[in-house]
Short mmCIF file of C-alpha atoms in Angstrom, two decimals:
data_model
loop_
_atom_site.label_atom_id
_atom_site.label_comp_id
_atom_site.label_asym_id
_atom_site.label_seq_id
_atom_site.Cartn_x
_atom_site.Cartn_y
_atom_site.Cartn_z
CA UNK P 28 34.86 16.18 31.01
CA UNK P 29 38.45 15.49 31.32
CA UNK P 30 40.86 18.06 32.69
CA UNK P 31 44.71 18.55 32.25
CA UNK P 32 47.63 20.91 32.06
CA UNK P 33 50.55 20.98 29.39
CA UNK P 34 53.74 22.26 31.03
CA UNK P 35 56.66 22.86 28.09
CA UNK P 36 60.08 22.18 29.89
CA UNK P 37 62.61 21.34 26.41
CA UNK P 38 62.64 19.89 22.93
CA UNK P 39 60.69 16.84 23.14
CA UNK P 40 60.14 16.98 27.23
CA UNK P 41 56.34 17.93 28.29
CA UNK P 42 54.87 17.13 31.66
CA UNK P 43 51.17 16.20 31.40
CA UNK P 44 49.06 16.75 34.65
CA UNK P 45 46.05 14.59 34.52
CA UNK P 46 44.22 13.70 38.18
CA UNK P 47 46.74 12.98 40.59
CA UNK P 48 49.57 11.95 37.96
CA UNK P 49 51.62 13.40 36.28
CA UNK P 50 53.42 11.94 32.85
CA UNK P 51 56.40 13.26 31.80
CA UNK P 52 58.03 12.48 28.37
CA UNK P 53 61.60 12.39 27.05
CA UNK P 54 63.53 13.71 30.04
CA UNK P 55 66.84 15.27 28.16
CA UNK P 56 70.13 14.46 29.22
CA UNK P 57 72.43 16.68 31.49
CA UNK P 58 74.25 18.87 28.26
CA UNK P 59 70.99 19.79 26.94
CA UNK P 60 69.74 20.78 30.21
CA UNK P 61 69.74 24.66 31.43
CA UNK P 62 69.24 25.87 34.78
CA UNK P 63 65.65 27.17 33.83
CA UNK P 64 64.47 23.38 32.54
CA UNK P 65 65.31 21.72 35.06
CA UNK P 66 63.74 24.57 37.47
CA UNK P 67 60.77 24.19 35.43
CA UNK P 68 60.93 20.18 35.59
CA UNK P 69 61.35 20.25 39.24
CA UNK P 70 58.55 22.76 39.72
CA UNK P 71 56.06 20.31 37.59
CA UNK P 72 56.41 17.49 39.22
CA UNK P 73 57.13 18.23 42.79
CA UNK P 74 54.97 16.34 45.26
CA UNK P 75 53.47 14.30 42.59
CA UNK P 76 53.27 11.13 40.93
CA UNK P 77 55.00 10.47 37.83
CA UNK P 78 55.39 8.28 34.95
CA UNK P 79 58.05 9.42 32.84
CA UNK P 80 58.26 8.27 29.12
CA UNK P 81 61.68 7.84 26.76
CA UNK P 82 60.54 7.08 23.49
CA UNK P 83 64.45 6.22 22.81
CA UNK P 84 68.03 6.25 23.68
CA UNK P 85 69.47 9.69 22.00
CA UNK P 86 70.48 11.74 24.52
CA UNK P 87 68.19 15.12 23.80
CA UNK P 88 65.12 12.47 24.20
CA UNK P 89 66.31 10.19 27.01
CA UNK P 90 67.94 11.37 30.97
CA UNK P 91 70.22 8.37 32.28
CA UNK P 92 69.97 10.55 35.51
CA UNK P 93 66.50 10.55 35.28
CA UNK P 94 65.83 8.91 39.22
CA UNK P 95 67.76 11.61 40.58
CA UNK P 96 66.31 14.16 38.36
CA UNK P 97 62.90 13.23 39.24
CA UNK P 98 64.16 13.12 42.93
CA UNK P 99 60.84 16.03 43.78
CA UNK P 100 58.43 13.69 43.48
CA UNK P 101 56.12 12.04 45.46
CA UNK P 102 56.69 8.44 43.55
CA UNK P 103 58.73 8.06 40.05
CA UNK P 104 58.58 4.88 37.76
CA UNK P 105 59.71 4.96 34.21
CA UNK P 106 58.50 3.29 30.61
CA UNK P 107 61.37 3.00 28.44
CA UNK P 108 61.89 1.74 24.47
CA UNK P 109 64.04 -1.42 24.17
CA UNK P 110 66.88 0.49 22.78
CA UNK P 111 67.59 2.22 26.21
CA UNK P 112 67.13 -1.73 27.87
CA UNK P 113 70.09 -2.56 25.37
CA UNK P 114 72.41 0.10 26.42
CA UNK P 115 72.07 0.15 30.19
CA UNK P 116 72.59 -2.83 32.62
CA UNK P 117 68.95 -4.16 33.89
CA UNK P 118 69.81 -3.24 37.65
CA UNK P 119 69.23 0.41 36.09
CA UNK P 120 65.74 0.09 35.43
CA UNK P 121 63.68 -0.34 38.76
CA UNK P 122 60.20 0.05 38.81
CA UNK P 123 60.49 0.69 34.83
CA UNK P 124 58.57 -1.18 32.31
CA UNK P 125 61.02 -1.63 29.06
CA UNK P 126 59.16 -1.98 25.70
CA UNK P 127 58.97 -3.01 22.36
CA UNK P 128 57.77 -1.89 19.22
CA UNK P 129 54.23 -2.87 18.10
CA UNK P 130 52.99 -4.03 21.27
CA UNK P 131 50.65 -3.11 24.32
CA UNK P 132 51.23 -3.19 27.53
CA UNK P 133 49.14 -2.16 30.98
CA UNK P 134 51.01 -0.22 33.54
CA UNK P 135 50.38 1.94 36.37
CA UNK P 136 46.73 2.06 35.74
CA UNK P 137 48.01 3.13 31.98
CA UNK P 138 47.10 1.19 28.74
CA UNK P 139 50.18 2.01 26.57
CA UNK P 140 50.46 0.96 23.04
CA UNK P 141 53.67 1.02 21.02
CA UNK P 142 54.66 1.94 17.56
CA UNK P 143 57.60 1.48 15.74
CA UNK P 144 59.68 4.43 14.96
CA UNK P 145 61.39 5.09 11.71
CA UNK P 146 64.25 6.93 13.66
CA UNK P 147 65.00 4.69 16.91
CA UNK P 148 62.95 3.15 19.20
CA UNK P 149 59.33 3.91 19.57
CA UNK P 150 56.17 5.89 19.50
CA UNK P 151 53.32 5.81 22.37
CA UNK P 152 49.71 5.89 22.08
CA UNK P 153 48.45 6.14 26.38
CA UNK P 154 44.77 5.89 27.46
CA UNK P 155 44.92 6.73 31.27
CA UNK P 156 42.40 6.20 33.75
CA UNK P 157 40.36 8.64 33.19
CA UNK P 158 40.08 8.05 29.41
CA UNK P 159 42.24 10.77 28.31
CA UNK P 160 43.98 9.24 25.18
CA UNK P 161 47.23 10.67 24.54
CA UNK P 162 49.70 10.34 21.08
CA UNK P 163 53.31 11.02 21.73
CA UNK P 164 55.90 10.11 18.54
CA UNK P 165 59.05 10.78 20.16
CA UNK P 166 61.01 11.30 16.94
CA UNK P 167 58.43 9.28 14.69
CA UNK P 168 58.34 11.37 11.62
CA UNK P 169 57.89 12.37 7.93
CA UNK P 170 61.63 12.93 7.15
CA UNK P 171 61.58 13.34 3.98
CA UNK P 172 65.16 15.52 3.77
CA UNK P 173 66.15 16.84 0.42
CA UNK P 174 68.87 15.32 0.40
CA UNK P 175 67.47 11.97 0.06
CA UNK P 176 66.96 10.00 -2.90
CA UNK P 177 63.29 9.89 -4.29
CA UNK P 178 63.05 6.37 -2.64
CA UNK P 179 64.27 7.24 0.21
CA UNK P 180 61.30 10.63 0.70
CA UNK P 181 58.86 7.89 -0.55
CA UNK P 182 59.06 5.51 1.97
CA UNK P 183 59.31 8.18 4.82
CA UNK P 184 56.01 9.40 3.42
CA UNK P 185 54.84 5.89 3.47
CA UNK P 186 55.45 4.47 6.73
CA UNK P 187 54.42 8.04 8.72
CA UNK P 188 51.00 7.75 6.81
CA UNK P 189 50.40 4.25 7.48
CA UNK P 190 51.50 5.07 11.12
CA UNK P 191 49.00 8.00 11.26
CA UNK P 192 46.38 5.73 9.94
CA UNK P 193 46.90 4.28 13.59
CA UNK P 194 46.96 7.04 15.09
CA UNK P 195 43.66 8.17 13.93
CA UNK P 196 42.02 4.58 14.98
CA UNK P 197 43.24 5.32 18.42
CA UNK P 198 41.38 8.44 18.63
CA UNK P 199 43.65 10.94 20.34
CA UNK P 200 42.83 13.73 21.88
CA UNK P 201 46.36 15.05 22.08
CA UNK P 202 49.04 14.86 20.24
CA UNK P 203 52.44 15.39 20.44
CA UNK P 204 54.78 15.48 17.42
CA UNK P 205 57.71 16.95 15.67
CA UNK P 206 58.03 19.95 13.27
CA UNK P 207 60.67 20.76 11.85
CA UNK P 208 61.19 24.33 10.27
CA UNK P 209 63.59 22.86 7.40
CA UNK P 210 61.33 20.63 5.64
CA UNK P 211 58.43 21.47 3.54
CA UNK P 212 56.31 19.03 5.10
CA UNK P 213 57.04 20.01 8.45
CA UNK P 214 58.12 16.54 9.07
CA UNK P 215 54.71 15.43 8.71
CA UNK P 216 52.76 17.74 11.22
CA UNK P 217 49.67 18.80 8.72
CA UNK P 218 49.41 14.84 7.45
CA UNK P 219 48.79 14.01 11.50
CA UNK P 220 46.63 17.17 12.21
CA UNK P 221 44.49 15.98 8.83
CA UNK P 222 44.20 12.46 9.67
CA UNK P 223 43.93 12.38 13.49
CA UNK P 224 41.86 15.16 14.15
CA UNK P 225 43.43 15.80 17.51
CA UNK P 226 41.76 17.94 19.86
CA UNK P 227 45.02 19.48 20.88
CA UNK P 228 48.25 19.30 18.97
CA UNK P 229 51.52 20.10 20.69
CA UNK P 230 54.28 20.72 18.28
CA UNK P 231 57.79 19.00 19.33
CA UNK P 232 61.76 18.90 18.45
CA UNK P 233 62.27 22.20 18.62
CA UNK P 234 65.27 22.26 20.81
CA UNK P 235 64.38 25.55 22.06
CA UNK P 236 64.27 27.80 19.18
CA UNK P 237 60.85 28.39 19.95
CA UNK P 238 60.12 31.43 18.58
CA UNK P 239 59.26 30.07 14.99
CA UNK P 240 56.83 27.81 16.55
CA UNK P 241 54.07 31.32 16.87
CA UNK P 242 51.44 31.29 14.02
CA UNK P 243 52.41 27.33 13.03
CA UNK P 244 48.84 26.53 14.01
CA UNK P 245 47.83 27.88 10.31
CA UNK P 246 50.11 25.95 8.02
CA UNK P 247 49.07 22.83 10.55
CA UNK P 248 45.46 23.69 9.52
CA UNK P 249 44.06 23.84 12.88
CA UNK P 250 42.68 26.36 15.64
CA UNK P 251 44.66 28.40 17.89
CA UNK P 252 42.41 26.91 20.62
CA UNK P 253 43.43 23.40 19.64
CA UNK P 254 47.29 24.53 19.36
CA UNK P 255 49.50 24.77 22.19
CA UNK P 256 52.01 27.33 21.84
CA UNK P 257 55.16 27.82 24.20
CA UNK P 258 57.92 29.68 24.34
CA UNK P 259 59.76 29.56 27.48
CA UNK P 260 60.50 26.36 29.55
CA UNK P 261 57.45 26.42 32.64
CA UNK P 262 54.77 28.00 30.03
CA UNK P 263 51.78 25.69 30.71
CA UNK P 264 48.25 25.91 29.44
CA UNK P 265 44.91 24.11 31.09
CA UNK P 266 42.78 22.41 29.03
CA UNK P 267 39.21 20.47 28.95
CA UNK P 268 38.11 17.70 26.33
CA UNK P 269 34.76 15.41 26.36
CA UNK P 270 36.29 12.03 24.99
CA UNK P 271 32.85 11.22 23.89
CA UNK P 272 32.19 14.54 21.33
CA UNK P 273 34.40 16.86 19.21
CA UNK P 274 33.59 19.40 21.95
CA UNK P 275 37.43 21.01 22.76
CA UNK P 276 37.38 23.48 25.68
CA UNK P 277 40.42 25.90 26.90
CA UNK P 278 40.26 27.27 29.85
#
């Protein structure tokens, strides 16, 4: 039995307590930052070890001040998509491990896979030490926009299908990924739910309208149990999974 805690602190930025770590994904930048997330942040992560995660270089996903945001805890090193690595000189990135799409990569007692985004930079697929196996898209995603051309909602369809045919051969037991309240599809939430099976799904990109995000578990098509649902940044939620069955525990 594996235990962990899901702390929501903004958009796309979830810290992820499991044993003494704590991984922390797409750290915003200072204008989308409020007093109350980077309380909440700080609060997370304080005393601990942490890995954070930028899936890519837009500034609601990815900190440059990340070191000095982090400065709370206990140890900080960083995983970053090759996008950032082209932006920033390397002399930025110590003790970070810059990656590339469609690739895998052991780090900090973490076996990371990547996958390709169709936005910028990449996805993550994590296995941690203690077998937890964790799915976090960044701003991979079904975009099929109206106001694209029929080719155009096609191949978005396409290539987040194929990449949640991956998904599902990982075998995560969470996932995060975006929803997004102005598409039909929900930017492809229900296709990952279906195909992956995740014991818990943690809906993303909401820059913190939030609100909407109550009751989403039904169009997903999955519990409430296996749903985490936040509103405020700090709301956190404890959870237990047995990698080896389709037992899902909350507690």
């Amino acid at each position: 039995m594996i235990k962990f805690k899901i702390t929501y602190i903004f958009h796309n930025c979830f810290v992820l307590d499991v044993g003494n770590l704590s991984i922390v994904f797409d750290i915003p930048a200072q204008r989308f930052r409020m007093r109350r997330t980077l309380s909440a942040l700080e609060e997370a992560i304080r005393g601990r070890d942490v890995v954070v995660f930028f899936s890519h270089s837009h500034l609601d996903h990815f900190a440059p001040d990340y070191m000095e945001v982090c400065g709370c805890a206990k140890s900080v090193k960083a995983v970053l998509a090759d996008d950032i690595g082209e932006m920033y000189q390397n002399d930025f990135f110590e003790n970070a491990l810059v990656v590339e799409p469609d690739e895998k990569y052991f780090f900090e007692n973490l076996k990371i896979e990547t996958l390709m985004s169709n936005d910028l930079g990449v996805a993550f697929m994590i296995e941690t030490a203690e077998g937890l196996k964790i799915y976090n898209g960044g701003d991979l995603a079904c975009w099929d926009w109206d106001n694209s051309s029929e080719a155009e909602q096609k191949f978005a369809k396409t290539f987040f299908e194929n990449a949640a045919d991956r998904i599902s051969e990982f075998g995560s037991h969470i996932a995060f990924s975006n929803v997004e309240r102005r598409l039909e599809s929900l930017a492809g939430g229900p296709l990952l739910v279906e195909k992956v099976q995740p014991h818990i799904f943690v809906p993303t990109h909401a820059l913190g309208r939030t609100e909407w995000l109550e009751g989403l578990h039904e169009r997903l098509g999955i519990k409430p149990c296996r749903y985490f649902n936040y509103r405020r940044p700090g709301d956190c939620c404890t959870f237990k999974v047995t990698p080896s069955a389709t037992l899902f525990e909350r507690g």
